[in-house]
Short mmCIF file of C-alpha atoms and ligand atoms in Angstrom, two decimals:
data_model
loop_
_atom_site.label_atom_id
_atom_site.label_comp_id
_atom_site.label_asym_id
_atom_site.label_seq_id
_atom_site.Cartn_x
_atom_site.Cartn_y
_atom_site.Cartn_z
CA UNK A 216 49.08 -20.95 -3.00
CA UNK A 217 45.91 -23.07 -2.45
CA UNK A 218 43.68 -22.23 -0.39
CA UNK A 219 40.61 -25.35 1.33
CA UNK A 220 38.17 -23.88 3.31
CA UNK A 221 35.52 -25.41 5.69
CA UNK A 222 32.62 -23.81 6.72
CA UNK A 223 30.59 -24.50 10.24
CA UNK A 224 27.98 -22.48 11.91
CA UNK A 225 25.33 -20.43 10.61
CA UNK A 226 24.62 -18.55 7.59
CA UNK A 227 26.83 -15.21 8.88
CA UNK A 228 30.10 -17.91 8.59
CA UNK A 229 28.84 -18.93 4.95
CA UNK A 230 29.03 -15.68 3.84
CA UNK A 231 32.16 -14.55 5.57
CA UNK A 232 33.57 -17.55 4.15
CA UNK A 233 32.60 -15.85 0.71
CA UNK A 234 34.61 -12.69 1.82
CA UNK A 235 37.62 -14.16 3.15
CA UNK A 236 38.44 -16.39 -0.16
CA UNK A 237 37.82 -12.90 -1.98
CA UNK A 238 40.29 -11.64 -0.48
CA UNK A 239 42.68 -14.15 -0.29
CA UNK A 240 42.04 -14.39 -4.49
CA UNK A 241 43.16 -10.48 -4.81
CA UNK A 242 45.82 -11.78 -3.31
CA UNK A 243 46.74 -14.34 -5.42
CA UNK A 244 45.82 -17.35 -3.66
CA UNK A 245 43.63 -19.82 -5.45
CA UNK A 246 40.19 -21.61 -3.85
CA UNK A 247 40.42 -25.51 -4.42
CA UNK A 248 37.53 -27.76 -2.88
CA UNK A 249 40.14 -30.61 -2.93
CA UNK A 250 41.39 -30.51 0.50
CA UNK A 251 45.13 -32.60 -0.40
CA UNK A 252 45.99 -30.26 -2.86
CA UNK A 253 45.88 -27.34 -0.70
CA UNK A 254 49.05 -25.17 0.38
CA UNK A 255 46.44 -23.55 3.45
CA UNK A 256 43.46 -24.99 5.31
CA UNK A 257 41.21 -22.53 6.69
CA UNK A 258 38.24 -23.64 8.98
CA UNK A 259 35.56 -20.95 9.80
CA UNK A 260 34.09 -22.08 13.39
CA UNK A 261 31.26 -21.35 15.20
CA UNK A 262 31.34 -21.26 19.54
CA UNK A 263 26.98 -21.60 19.76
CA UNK A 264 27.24 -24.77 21.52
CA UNK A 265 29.97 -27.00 22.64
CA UNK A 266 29.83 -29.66 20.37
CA UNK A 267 29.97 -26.81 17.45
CA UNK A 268 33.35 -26.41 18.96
CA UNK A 269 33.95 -30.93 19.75
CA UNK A 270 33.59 -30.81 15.72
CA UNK A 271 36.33 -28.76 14.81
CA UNK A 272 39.31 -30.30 17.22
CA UNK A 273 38.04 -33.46 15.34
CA UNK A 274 39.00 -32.12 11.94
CA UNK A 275 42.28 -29.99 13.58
CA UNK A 276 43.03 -34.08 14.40
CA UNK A 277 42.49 -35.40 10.84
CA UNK A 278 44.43 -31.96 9.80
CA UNK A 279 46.96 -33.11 11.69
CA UNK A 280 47.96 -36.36 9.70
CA UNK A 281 47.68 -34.28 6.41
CA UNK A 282 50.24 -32.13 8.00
CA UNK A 283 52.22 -35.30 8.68
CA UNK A 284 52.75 -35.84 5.07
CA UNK A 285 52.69 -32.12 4.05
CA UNK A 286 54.76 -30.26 6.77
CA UNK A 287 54.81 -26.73 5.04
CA UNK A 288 51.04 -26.39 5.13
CA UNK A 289 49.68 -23.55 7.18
CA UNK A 290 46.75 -24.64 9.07
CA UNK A 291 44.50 -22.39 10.44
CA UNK A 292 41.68 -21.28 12.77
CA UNK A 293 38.66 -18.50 11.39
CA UNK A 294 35.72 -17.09 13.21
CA UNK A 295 34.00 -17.57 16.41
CA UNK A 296 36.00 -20.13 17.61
CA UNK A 297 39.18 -17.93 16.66
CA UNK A 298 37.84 -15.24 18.64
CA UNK A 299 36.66 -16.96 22.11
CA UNK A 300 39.84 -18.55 22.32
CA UNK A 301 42.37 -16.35 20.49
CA UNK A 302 45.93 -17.17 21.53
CA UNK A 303 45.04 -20.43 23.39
CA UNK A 304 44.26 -21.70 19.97
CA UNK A 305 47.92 -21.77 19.00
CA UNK A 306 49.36 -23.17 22.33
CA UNK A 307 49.89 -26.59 21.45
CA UNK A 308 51.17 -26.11 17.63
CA UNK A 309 47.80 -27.80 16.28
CA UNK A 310 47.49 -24.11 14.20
CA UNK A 311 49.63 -21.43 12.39
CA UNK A 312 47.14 -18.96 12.04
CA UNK A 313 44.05 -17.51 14.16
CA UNK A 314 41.59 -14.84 12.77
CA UNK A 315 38.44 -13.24 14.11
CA UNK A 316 35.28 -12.57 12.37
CA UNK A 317 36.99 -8.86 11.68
CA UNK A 318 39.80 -9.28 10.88
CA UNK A 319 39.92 -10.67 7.47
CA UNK A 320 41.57 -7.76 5.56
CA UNK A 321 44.27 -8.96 7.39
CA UNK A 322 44.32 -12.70 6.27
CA UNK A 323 46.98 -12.00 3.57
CA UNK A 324 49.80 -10.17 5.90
CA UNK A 325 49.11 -13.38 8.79
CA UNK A 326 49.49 -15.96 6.28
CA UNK A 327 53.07 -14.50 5.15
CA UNK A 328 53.69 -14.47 8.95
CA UNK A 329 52.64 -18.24 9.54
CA UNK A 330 54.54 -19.28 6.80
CA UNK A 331 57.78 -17.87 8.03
CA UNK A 332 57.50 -19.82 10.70
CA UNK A 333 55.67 -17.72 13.04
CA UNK A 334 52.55 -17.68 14.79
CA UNK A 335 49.85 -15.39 13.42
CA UNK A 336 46.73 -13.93 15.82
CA UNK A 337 44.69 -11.25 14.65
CA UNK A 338 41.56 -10.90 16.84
CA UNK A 339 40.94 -7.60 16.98
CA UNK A 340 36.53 -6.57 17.00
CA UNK A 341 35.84 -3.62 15.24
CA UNK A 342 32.45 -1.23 15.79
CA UNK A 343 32.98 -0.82 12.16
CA UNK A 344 34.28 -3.54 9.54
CA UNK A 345 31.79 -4.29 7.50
CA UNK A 346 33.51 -5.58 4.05
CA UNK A 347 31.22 -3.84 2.31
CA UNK A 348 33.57 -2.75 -0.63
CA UNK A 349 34.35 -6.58 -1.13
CA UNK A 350 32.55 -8.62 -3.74
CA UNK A 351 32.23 -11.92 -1.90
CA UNK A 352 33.16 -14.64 -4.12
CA UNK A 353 30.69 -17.37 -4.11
CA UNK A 354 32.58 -20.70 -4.27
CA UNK A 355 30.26 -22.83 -3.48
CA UNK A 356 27.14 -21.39 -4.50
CA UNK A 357 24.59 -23.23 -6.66
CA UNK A 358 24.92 -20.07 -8.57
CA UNK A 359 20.57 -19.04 -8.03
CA UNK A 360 20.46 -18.30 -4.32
CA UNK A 361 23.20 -15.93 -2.25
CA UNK A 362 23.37 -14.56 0.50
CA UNK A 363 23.73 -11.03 1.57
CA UNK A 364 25.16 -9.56 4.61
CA UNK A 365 23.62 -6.25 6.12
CA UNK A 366 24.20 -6.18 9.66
CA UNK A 367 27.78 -7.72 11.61
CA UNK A 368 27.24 -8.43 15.35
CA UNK A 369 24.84 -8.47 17.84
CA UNK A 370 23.76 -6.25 20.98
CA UNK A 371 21.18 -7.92 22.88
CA UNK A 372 23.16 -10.02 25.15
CA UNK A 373 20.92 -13.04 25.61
CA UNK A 374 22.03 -15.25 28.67
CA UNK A 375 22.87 -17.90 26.81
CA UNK A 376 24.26 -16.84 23.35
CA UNK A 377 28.43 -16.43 23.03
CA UNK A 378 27.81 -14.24 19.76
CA UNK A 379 28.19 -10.67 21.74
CA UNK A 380 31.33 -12.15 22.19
CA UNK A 381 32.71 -13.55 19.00
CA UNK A 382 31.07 -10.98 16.78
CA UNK A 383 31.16 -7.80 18.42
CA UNK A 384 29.14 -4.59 18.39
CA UNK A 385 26.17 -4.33 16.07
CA UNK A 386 26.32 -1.89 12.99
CA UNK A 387 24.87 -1.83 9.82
CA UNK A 388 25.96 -1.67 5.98
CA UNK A 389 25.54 0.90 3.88
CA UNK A 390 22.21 0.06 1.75
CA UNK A 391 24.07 1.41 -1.38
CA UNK A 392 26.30 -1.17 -0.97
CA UNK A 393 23.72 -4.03 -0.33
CA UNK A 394 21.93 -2.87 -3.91
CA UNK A 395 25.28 -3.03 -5.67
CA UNK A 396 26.11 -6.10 -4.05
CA UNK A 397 22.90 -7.53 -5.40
CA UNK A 398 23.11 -5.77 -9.00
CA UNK A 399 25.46 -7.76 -9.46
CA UNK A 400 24.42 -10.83 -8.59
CA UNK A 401 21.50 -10.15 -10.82
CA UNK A 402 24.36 -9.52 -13.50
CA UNK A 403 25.64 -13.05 -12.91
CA UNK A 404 21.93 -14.57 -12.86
CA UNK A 405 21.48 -14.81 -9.69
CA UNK A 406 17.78 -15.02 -9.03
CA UNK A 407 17.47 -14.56 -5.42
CA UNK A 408 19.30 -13.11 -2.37
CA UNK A 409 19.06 -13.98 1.59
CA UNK A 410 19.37 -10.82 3.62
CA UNK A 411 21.01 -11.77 6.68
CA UNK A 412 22.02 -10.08 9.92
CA UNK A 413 22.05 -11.62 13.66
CA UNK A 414 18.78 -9.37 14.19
CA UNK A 415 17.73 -8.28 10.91
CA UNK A 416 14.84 -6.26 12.35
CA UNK A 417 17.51 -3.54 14.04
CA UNK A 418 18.64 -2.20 10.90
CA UNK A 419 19.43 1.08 10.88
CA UNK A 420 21.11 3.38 8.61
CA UNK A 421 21.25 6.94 9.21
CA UNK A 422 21.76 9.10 5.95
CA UNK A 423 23.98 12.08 5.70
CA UNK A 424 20.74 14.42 6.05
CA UNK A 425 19.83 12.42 9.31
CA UNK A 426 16.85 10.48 8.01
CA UNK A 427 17.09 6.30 9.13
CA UNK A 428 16.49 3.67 6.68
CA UNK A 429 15.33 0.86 8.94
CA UNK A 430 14.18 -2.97 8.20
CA UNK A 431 11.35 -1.97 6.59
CA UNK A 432 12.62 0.17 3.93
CA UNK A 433 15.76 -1.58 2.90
CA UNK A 434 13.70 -4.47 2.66
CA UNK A 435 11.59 -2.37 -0.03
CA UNK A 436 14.13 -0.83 -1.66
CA UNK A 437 15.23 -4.23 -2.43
CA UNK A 438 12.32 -5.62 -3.00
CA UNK A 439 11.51 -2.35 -5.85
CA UNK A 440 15.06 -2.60 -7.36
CA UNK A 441 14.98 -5.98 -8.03
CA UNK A 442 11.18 -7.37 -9.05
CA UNK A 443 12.72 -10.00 -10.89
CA UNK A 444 14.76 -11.46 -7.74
CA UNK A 445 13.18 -13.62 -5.02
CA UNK A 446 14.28 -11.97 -1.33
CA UNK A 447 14.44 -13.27 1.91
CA UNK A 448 15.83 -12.61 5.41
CA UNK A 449 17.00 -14.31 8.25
CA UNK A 450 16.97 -13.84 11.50
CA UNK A 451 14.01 -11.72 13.07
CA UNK A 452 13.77 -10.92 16.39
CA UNK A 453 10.65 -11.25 18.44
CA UNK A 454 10.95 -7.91 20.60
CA UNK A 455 11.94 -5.79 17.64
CA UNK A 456 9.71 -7.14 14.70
CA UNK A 457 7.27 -4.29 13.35
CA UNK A 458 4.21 -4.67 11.58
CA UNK A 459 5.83 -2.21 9.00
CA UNK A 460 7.99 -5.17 8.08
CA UNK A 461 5.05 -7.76 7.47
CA UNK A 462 3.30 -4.72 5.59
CA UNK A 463 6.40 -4.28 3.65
CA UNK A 464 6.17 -8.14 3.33
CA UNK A 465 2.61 -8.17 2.42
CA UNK A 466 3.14 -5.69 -0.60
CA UNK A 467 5.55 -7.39 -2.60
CA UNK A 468 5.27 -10.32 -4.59
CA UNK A 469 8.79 -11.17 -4.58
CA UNK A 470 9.46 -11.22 -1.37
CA UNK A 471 9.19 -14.63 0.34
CA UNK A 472 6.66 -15.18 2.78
CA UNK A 473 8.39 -17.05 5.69
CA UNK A 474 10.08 -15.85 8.76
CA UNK A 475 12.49 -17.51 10.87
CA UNK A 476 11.51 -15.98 14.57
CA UNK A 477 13.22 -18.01 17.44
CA UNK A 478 11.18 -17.90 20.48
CA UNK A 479 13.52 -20.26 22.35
CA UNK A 480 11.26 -21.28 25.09
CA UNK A 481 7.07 -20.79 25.98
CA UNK A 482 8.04 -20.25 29.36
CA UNK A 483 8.07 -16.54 30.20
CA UNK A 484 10.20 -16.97 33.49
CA UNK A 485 12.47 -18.70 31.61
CA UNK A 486 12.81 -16.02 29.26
CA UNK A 487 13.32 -13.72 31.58
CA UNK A 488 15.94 -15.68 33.14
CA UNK A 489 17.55 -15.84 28.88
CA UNK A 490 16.99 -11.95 29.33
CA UNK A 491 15.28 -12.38 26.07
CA UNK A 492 13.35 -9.01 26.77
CA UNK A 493 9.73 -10.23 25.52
CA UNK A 494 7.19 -12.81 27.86
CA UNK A 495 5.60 -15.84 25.77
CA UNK A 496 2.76 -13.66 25.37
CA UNK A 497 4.53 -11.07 23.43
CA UNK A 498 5.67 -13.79 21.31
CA UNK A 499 2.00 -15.06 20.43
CA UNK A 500 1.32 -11.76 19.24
CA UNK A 501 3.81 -11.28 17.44
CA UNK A 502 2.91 -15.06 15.45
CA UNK A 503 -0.70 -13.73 15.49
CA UNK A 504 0.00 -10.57 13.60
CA UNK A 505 2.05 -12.22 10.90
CA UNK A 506 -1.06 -14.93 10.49
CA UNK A 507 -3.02 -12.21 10.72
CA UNK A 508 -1.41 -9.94 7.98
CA UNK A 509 0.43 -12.61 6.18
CA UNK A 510 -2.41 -15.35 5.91
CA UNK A 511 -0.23 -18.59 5.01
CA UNK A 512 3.13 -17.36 5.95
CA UNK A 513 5.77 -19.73 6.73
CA UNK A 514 7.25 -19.40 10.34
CA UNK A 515 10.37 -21.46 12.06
CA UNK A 516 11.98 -21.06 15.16
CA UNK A 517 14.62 -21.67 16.84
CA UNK A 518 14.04 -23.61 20.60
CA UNK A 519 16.53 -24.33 23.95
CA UNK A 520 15.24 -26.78 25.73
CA UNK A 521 16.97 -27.42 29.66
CA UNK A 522 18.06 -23.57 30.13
CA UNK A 523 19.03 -23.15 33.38
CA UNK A 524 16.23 -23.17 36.27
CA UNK A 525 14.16 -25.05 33.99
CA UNK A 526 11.32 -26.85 35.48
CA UNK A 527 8.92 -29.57 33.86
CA UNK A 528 6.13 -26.97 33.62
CA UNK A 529 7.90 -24.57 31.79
CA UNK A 530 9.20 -27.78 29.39
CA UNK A 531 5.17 -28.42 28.76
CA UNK A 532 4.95 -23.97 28.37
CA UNK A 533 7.63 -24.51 25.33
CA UNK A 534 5.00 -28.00 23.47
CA UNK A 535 2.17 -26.14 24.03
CA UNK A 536 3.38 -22.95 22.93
CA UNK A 537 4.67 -24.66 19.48
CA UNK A 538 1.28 -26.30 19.47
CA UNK A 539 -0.47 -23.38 19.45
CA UNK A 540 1.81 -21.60 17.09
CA UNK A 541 1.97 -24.81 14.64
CA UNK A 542 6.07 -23.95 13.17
CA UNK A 543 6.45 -25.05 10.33
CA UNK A 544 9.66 -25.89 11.04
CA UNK A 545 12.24 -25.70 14.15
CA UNK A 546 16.09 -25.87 15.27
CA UNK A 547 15.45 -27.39 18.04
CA UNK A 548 18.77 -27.62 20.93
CA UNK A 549 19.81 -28.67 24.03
CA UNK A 550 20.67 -25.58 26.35
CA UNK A 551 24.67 -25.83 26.46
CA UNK A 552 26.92 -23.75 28.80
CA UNK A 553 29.09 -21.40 26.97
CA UNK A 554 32.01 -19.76 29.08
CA UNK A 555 31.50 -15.93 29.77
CA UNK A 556 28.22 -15.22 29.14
CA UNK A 557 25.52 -14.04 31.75
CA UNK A 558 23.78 -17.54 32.50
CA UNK A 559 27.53 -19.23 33.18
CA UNK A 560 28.61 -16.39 35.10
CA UNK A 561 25.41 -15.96 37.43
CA UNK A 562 23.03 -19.45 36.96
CA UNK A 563 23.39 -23.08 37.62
CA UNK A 564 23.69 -25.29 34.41
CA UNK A 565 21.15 -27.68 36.51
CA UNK A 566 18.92 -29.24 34.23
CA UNK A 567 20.53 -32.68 34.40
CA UNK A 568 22.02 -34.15 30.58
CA UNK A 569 19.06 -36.78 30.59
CA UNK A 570 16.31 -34.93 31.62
CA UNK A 571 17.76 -32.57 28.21
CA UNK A 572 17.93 -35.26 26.41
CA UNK A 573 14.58 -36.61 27.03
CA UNK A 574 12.70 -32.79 26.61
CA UNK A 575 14.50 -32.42 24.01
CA UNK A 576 13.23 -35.72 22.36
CA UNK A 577 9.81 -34.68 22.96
CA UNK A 578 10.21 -31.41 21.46
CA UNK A 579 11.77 -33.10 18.20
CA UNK A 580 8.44 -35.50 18.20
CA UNK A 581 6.36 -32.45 18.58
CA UNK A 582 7.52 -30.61 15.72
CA UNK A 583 8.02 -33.72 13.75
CA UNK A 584 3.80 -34.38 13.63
CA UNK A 585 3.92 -30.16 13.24
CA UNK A 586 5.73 -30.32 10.42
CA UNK A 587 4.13 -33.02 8.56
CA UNK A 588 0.81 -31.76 9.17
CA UNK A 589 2.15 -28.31 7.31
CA UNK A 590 3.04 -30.30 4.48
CA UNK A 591 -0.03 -31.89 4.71
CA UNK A 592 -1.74 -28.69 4.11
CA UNK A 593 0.17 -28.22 1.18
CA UNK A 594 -0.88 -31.22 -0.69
CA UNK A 595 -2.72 -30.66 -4.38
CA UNK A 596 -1.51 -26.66 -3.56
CA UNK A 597 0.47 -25.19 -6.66
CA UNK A 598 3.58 -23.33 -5.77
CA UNK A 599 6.35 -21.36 -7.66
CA UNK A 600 9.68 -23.19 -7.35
CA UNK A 601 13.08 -21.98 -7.94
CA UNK A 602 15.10 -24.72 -9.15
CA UNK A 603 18.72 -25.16 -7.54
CA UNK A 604 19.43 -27.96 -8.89
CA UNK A 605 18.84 -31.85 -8.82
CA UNK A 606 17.35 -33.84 -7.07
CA UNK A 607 19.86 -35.70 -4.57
CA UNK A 608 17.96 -39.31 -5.40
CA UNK A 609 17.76 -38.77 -9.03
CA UNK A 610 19.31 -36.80 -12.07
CA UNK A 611 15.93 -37.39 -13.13
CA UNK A 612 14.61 -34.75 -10.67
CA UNK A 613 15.15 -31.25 -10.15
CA UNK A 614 14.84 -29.87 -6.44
CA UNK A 615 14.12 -26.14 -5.38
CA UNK A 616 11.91 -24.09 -2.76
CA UNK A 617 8.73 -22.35 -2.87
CA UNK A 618 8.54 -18.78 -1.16
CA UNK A 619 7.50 -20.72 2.03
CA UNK A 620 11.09 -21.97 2.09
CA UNK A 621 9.88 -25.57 1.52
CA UNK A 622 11.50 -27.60 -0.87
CA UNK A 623 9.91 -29.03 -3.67
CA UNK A 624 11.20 -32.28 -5.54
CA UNK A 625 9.19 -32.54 -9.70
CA UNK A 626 10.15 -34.63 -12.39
CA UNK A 627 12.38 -32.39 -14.89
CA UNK A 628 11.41 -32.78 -18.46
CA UNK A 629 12.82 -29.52 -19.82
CA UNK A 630 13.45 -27.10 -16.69
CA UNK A 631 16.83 -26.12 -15.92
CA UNK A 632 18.75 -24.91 -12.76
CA UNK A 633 17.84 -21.28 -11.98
CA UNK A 634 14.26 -21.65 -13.66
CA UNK A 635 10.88 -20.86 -11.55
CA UNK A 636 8.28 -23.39 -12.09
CA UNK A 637 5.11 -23.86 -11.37
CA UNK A 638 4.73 -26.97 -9.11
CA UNK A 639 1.52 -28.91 -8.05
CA UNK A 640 2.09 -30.84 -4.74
CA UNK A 641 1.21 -34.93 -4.79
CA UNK A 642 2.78 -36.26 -1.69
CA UNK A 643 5.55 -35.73 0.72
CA UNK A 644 8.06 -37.42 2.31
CA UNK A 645 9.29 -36.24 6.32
CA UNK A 646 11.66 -33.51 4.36
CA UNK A 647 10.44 -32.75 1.07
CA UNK A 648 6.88 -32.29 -0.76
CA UNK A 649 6.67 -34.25 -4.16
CA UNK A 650 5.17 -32.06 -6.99
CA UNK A 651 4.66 -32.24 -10.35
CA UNK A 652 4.66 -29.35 -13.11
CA UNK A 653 1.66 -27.56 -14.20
CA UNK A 654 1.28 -25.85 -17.34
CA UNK A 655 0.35 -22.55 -17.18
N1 5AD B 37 22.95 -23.48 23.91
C1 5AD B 37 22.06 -24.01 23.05
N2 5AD B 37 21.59 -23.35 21.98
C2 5AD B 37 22.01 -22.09 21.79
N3 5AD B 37 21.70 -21.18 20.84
C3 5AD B 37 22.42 -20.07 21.08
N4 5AD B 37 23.17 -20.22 22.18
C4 5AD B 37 22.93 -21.47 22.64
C5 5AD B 37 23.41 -22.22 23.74
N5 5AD B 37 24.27 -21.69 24.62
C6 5AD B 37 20.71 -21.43 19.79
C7 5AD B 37 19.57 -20.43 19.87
C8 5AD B 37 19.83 -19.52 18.70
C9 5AD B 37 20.47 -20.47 17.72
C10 5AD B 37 21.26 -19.82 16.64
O1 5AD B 37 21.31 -21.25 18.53
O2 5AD B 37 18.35 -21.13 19.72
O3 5AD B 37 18.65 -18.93 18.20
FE1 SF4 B 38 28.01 -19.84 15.49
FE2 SF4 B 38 26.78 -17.72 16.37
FE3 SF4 B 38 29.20 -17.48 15.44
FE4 SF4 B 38 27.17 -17.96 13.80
S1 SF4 B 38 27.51 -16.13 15.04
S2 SF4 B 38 29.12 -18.96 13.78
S3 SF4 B 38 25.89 -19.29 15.10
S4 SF4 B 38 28.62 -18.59 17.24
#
């Protein structure tokens, strides 16, 4: 059988993508990235925000025609999505099949199910599933950059955030795992790997003799084991981030020196109210010891804008907040209601849709003059680049990032995908700095 898969959400759903077409390939099943020739449509969902989930009944509509001409197909729902809504998925016949973010293993047994006819739900969390004895395969990898899972789920319980929900209880992977994981994707010439957890920075793996490996030293191990691979990481977490990890940071060449740290809003009553567990204060030191131990270090964030309670002071808390902090870069969003968790159950969605809309706007414009005047700063600077491969203008071009996660567009004479390069920036455009090689 052939199996199309569609991926939505964040990086977590990327990778488990990666896991659940390994599996399905033991099995026999074959990936295809041509969506009519498949036997089985999978779509891996994400519940974050509502129009995450407005996206997907779109495509379960334009499924829904292909099914029209195919009937046998087996349609069917993965992820976050799959989990917040389990059997109501399958209610009116738009799906065969509905699987939660743990229950992959069981992907092969369902499908059989679905395609005799009956309905398939498998939505069970587990405190321990990792996957960690599966080799992901990466379909749809530029073959240079992977990513590599080391934590599943999430306990902080933010106000907001469905992901307690959909992904269950936190636990980490075995770090002997996550080295053999990345052995061999240094076998297959991979040259650099994306650690990624919900909250990276609560790693924790206790040995048999009782001593922990946190953050700090799995992100050293990795970085020791592997000085000819580029690592990074994704997502830190204000409240838990240790100096120990910047140190760790600050060491090694190869590790990359930006850090994705959402502070969500400058207000501190509002975080409070997101039971976010740190005040805007604790944020700005946080940003101040990375500037001040990482001089130069790349830092994004993630921002809500109209969370409940929200007043126009706190709105001007979050611009001057990512004035002083100067992000590099930002997801910014629009505070969206998500059934369940502690803000729908006990607060008042009462920020009204156009006073979002029009905070959210300013945001955008904020981090819009932040961000160019970052790549300003970058101009005549040389920076390594790993190439990933063209650029999307020109054949002509090759495209990569530097460790600051920026990418990097140079003409490219005799480079090749999976190179690093030396790159001199000339100009930039609003997404990407211009370079040009430099001989060394
Ligand atoms: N509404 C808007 N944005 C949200 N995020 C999480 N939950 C919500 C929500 N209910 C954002 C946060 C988080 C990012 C992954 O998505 O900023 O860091
Ligand atoms: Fe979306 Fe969160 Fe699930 Fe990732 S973990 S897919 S961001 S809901």
């Amino acid at each position: 059988m052939k199996l199309y898969i569609e991926t939505y959400g964040c990086q977590m759903n990327v990778s488990d993508s990666e896991v659940a077409v390994s599996i399905l390939k033991e099995n026999g099943f074959t990936h295809t990235g041509d969506i009519h020739e498949a036997d089985i449509i999978l779509v891996n969902t994400c519940s974050v925000r509502e129009n995450a989930e407005t996206r997907v009944w779109g495509r379960l509509d334009v499924f829904r025609q292909i099914r029209k001409k195919k009937p046998e197909i087996i349609i069917g729902i993965i992820g976050c999505m799959a989990e917040r809504l389990k059997a109501k998925l399958l209610e009116e016949g738009r799906v065969d099949l509905v699987v939660g973010p743990d229950a992959y293993r069981d992907l092969p047994r369902l499908i059989k199910q679905a395609e005799s006819g009956k309905a398939a739900i498998n939505v069970q969390l587990s405190c321990d599933e990792m996957y960690e004895d599966i080799s992901p395969a990466r379909y749809g990898s530029n073959g240079v950059s992977a990513f590599v899972s080391i934590m599943r789920g999430c306990d902080n319980m933010c106000a907001f955030c469905v992901v307690p929900f959909t992904r269950g209880r936190e636990r980490s992977r075995d770090p002997e795992t996550i080295l053999q994981e990345i052995f061999e994707l240094k076998e297959k010439r991979f040259r650099e790997v994306t650690l990624i957890g919900q909250n990276v920075d609560k790693y924790n793996w206790k040995n048999s003799d009782a001593s922990v490996i946190n953050f700090a030293s799995l992100l050293e191990r990795v970085a020791t084991a592997n000085p000819e691979l580029r690592a990074r990481f994704s997502t830190s977490y204000p409240q838990d981030m240790t100096d120990e990890v910047l140190h760790i940071m600050a060491k090694y060449q190869n590790i990359c020196k930006s850090i994705h740290l959402p502070m969500q809003s400058g207000s501190t009553r509002i975080l409070e109210l997101m039971r976010r567990g740190y005040t805007s204060e604790w944020y700005m030191g946080r940003i101040t010891a990375i500037k001040k131990i990482l001089p130069g270090c790349a830092i994004s964030t993630d921002i809500i804008t109209g969370f409940c309670g929200e007043t126009e002071e706190d709105h001007k808390d979050t611009l001057s907040l990512m004035t002083w902090a100067k992000f590099d870069f930002a997801f910014m969003f629009k505070y969206s209601e998500r059934p369940n968790t502690f803000a729908q159950r006990n607060y008042k969605d009462d920020v009204p849709e156009n006073i979002k809309a029009q905070r959210l706007a300013e945001i955008i414009a904020l981090q819009n003059k932040l961000s160019a005047e970052s790549k300003q700063q970058d101009l005549n600077k040389v920076f390594e680049v790993l190439v990933e491969g063209f650029s999307k203008k020109s054949k002509d071009f090759l495209s990569g990032r530097n460790s600051h996660n920026k990418v990097i567009v140079f003409p490219k004479k005799n480079y090749s995908i999976g190179d690093f390069v030396q790159v001199r920036v000339i100009r930039s455009t609003s997404a990407t700095l211009i370079g040009e090689v430099v001989k060394k």
